[in-house]
Short mmCIF file of C-alpha atoms in Angstrom, two decimals:
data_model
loop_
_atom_site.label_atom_id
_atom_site.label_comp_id
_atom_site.label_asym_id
_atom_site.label_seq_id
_atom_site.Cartn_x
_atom_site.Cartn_y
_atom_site.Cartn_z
CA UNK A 1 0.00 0.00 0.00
CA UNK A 2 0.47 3.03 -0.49
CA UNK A 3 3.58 5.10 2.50
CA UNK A 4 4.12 8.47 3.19
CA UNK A 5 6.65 10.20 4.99
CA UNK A 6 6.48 13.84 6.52
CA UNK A 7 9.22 16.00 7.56
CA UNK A 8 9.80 17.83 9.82
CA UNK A 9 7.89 16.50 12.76
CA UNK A 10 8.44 19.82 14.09
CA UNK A 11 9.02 23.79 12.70
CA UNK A 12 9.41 26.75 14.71
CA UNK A 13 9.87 29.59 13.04
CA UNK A 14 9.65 33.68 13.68
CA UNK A 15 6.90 35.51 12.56
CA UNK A 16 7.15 36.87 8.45
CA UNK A 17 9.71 33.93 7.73
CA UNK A 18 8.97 31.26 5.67
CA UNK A 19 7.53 27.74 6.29
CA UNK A 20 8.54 24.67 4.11
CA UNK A 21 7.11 20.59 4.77
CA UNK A 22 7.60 18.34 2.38
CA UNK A 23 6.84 14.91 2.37
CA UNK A 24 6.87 11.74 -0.02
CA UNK A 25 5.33 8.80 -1.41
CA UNK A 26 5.52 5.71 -2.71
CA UNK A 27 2.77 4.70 -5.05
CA UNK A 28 3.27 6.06 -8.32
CA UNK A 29 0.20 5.65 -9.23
CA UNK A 30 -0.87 8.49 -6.90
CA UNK A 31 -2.62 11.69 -8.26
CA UNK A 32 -4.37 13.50 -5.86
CA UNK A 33 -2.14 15.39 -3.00
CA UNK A 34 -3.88 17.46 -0.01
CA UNK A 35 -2.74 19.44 2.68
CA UNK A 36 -4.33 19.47 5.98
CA UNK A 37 -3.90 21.98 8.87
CA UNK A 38 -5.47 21.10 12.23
CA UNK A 39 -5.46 23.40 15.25
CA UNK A 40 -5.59 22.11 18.92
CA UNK A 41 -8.87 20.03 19.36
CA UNK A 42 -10.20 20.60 16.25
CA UNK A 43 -11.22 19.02 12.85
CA UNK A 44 -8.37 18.85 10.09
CA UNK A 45 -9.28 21.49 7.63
CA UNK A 46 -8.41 21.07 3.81
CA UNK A 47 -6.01 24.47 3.08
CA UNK A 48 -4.91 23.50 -0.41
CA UNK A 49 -4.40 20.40 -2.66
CA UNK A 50 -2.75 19.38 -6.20
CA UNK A 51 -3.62 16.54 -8.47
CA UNK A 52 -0.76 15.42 -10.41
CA UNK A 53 -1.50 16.94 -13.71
CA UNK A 54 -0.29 20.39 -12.23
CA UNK A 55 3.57 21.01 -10.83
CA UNK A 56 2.78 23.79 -8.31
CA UNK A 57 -0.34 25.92 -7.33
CA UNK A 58 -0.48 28.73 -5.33
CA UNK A 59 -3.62 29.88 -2.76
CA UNK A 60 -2.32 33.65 -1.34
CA UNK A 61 0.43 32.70 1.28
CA UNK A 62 0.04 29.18 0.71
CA UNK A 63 1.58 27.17 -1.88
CA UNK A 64 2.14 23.16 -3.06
CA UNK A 65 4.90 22.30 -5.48
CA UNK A 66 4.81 18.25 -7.21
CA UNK A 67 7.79 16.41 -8.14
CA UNK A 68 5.96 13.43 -9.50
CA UNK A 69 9.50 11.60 -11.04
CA UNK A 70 11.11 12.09 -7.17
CA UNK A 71 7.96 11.64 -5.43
CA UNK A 72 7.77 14.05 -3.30
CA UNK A 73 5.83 17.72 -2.59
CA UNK A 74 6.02 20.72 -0.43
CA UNK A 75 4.06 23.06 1.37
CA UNK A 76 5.30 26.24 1.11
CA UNK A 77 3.79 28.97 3.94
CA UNK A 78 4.98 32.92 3.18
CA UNK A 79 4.71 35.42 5.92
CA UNK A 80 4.14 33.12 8.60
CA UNK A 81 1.29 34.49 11.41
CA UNK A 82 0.97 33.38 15.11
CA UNK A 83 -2.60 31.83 13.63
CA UNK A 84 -0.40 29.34 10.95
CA UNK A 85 0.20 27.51 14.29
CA UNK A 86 -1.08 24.44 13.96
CA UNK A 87 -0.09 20.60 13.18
CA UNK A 88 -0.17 19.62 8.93
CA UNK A 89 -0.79 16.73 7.86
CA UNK A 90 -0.08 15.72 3.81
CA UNK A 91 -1.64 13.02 2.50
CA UNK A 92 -1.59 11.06 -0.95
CA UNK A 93 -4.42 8.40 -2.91
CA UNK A 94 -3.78 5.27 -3.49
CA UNK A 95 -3.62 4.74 -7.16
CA UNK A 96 -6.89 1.92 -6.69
CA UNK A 97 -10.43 3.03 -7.88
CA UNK A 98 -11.46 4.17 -4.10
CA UNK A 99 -8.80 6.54 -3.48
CA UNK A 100 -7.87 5.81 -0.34
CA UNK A 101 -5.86 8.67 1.05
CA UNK A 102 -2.76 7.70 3.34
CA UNK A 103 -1.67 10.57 5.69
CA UNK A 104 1.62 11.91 7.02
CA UNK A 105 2.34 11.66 10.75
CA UNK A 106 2.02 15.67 10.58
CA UNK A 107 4.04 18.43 11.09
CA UNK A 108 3.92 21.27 14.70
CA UNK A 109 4.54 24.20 12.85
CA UNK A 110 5.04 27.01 15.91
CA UNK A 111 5.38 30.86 14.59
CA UNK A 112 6.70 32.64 17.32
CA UNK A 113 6.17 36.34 17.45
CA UNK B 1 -21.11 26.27 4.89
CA UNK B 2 -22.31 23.01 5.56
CA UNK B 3 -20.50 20.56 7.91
CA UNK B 4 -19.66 17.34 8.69
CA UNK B 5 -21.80 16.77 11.65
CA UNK B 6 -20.74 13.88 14.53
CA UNK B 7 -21.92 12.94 17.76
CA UNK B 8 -20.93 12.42 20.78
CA UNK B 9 -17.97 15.14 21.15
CA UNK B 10 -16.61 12.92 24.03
CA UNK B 11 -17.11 9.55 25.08
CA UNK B 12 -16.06 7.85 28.03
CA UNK B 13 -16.20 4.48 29.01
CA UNK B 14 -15.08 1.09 30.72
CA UNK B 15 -13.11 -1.57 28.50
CA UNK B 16 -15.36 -4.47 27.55
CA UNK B 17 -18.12 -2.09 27.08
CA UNK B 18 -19.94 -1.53 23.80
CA UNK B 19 -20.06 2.61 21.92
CA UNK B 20 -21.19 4.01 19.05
CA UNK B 21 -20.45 6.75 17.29
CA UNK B 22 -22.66 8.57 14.54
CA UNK B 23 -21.75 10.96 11.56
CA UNK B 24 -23.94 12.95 8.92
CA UNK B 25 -22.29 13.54 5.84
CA UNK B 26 -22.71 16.93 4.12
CA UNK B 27 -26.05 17.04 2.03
CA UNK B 28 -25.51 15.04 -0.99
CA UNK B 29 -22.17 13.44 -0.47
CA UNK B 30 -21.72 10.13 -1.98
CA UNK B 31 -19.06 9.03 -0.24
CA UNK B 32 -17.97 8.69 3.46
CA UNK B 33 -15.17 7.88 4.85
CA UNK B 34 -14.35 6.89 9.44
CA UNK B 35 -11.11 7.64 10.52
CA UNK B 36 -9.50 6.70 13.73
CA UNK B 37 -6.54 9.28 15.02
CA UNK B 38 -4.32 8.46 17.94
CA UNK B 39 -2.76 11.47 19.16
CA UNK B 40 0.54 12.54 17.80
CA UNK B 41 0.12 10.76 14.31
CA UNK B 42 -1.92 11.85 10.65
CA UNK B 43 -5.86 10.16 10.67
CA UNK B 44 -6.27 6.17 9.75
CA UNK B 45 -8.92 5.23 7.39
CA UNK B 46 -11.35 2.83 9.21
CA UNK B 47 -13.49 2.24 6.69
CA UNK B 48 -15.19 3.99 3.22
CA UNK B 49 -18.84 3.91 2.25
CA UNK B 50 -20.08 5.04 -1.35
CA UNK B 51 -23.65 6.17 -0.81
CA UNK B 52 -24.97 2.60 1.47
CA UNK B 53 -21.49 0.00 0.10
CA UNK B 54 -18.42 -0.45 2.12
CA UNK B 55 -15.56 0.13 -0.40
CA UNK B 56 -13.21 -0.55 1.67
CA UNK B 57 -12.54 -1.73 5.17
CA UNK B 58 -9.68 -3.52 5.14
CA UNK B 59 -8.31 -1.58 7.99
CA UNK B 60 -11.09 -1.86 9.84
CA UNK B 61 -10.76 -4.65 13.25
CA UNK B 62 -13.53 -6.47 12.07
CA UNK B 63 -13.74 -9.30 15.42
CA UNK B 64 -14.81 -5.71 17.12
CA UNK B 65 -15.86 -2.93 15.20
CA UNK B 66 -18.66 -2.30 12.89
CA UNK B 67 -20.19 0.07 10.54
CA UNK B 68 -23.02 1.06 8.74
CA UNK B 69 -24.70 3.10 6.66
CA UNK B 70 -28.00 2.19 5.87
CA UNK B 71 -29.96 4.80 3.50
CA UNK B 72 -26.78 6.33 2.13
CA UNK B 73 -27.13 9.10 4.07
CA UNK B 74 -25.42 9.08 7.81
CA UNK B 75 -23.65 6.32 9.73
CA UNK B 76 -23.14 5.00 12.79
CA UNK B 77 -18.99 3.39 13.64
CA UNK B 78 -19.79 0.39 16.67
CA UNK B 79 -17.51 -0.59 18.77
CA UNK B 80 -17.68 -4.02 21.21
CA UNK B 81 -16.10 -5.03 23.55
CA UNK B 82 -14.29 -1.77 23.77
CA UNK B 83 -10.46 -2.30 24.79
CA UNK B 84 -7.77 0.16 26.32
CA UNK B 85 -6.23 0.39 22.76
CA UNK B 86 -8.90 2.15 21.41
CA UNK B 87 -8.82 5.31 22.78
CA UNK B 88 -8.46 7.67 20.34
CA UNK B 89 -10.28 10.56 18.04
CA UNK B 90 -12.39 9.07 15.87
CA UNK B 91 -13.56 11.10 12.64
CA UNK B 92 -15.79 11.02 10.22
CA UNK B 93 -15.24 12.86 6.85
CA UNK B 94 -17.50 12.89 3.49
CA UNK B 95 -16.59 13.77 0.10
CA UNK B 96 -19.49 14.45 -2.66
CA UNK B 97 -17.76 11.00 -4.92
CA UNK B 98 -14.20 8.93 -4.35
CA UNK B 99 -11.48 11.51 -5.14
CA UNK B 100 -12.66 14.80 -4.41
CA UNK B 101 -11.52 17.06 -1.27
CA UNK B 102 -12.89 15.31 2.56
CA UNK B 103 -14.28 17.49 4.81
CA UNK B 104 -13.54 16.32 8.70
CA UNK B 105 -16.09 16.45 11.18
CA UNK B 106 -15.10 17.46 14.54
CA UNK B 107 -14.75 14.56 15.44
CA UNK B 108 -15.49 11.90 19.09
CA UNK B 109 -12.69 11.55 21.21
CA UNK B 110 -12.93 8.22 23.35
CA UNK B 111 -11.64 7.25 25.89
CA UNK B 112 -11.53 3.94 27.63
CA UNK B 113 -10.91 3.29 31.13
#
């Protein structure tokens, strides 16, 4: 089945810097890539995602770049707030017809002000 | 914007005991997915419906848990006999067919003691 890996399993960084997880995969028959951000106590929330016709897309400060030959992708975070705070969590489909998605072990990102 | 709804918010109870869990999909959402997170690591897929068929439960510990999802519309994740092991958030997440976005619910945290 399908693996993926996440690093870092943690990220501090000062407020206005720049926040970068990346994580890969094994399946290559993957195609659909999201990003999760979950806040203490709270339900993951979807913030971006990338299907693998696409190399990068970009949502305001948030952005996902595909390397489908290395397997791997990023999210990339500009002008980090206090409020990016949260774990993420990547996750990629299996390549079967139910699209099982297999997540990450997730990331603390901590923006310090 | 509609949401994933689940009940309870918290659950606790004694091992050996029996608890359900129940989840309404957004409106018109084919497809629905239980998840099982244990703190510290990304959500595990339990089990995926499309609209009233399991698609795929092969994670799922069959000997104790169940699901169902009778009318294609909400479901109910059974657990019995509860064990020590299975405390953990449990989440339910529906997407309107198999590869498009999942939206969480809030999610039931149980614990067993």
């Amino acid at each position: 089945g399908e693996n993926v890996e996440q690093h870092p399993s943690t990220l501090s960084v000062q407020e206005g810097d720049s926040a970068v997880i990346k994580c890969t995969y094994s399946d290559s028959a993957s195609n659909y890539f999201p990003w999760y951000k979950q806040e203490l106590g709270k339900r993951p929330q979807l913030i971006i995602d990338i299907r693998s016709n696409v190399g990068e897309k970009k949502d305001q400060r948030i952005a996902v770049t595909l390397n489908k030959t290395a397997k791997h992708f990023s999210l990339h975070i500009t002008e980090t707030q206090p409020e990016d705070s949260a774990v993420y969590f990547c996750a990629a489909n299996s390549g079967g017809s139910n699209y099982k998605l297999t997540f990450g072990k997730g990331t603390l990102l901590t923006v310090n002000p | 914007e509609a949401e994933v709804a689940q009940s309870p918010r918290y659950k606790i109870t004694e091992k050996s005991q029996a608890v359900a869990f129940w989840c309404d999909p957004i409106s018109g959402h084919a497809t629905l997915y239980w998840y099982r997170q244990i703190l510290g690591q990304g959500p595990e897929l339990l089990v995926q419906f499309q609209d009233e068929s399991v698609v795929d439960d092969s994670q799922l510990p069959k000997d104790r848990f169940s699901a169902e999802r009778l009318k294609g519309v909400d479901s109910t994740l059974k657990i019995q006999p509860a064990e020590l092991g299975d405390s953990a958030m449990y989440l339910c997440a529906s997407s309107s067919d198999r590869g498009q976005p999942q939206h969480f619910g809030d999610g039931t945290r149980l614990s067993i003691l």
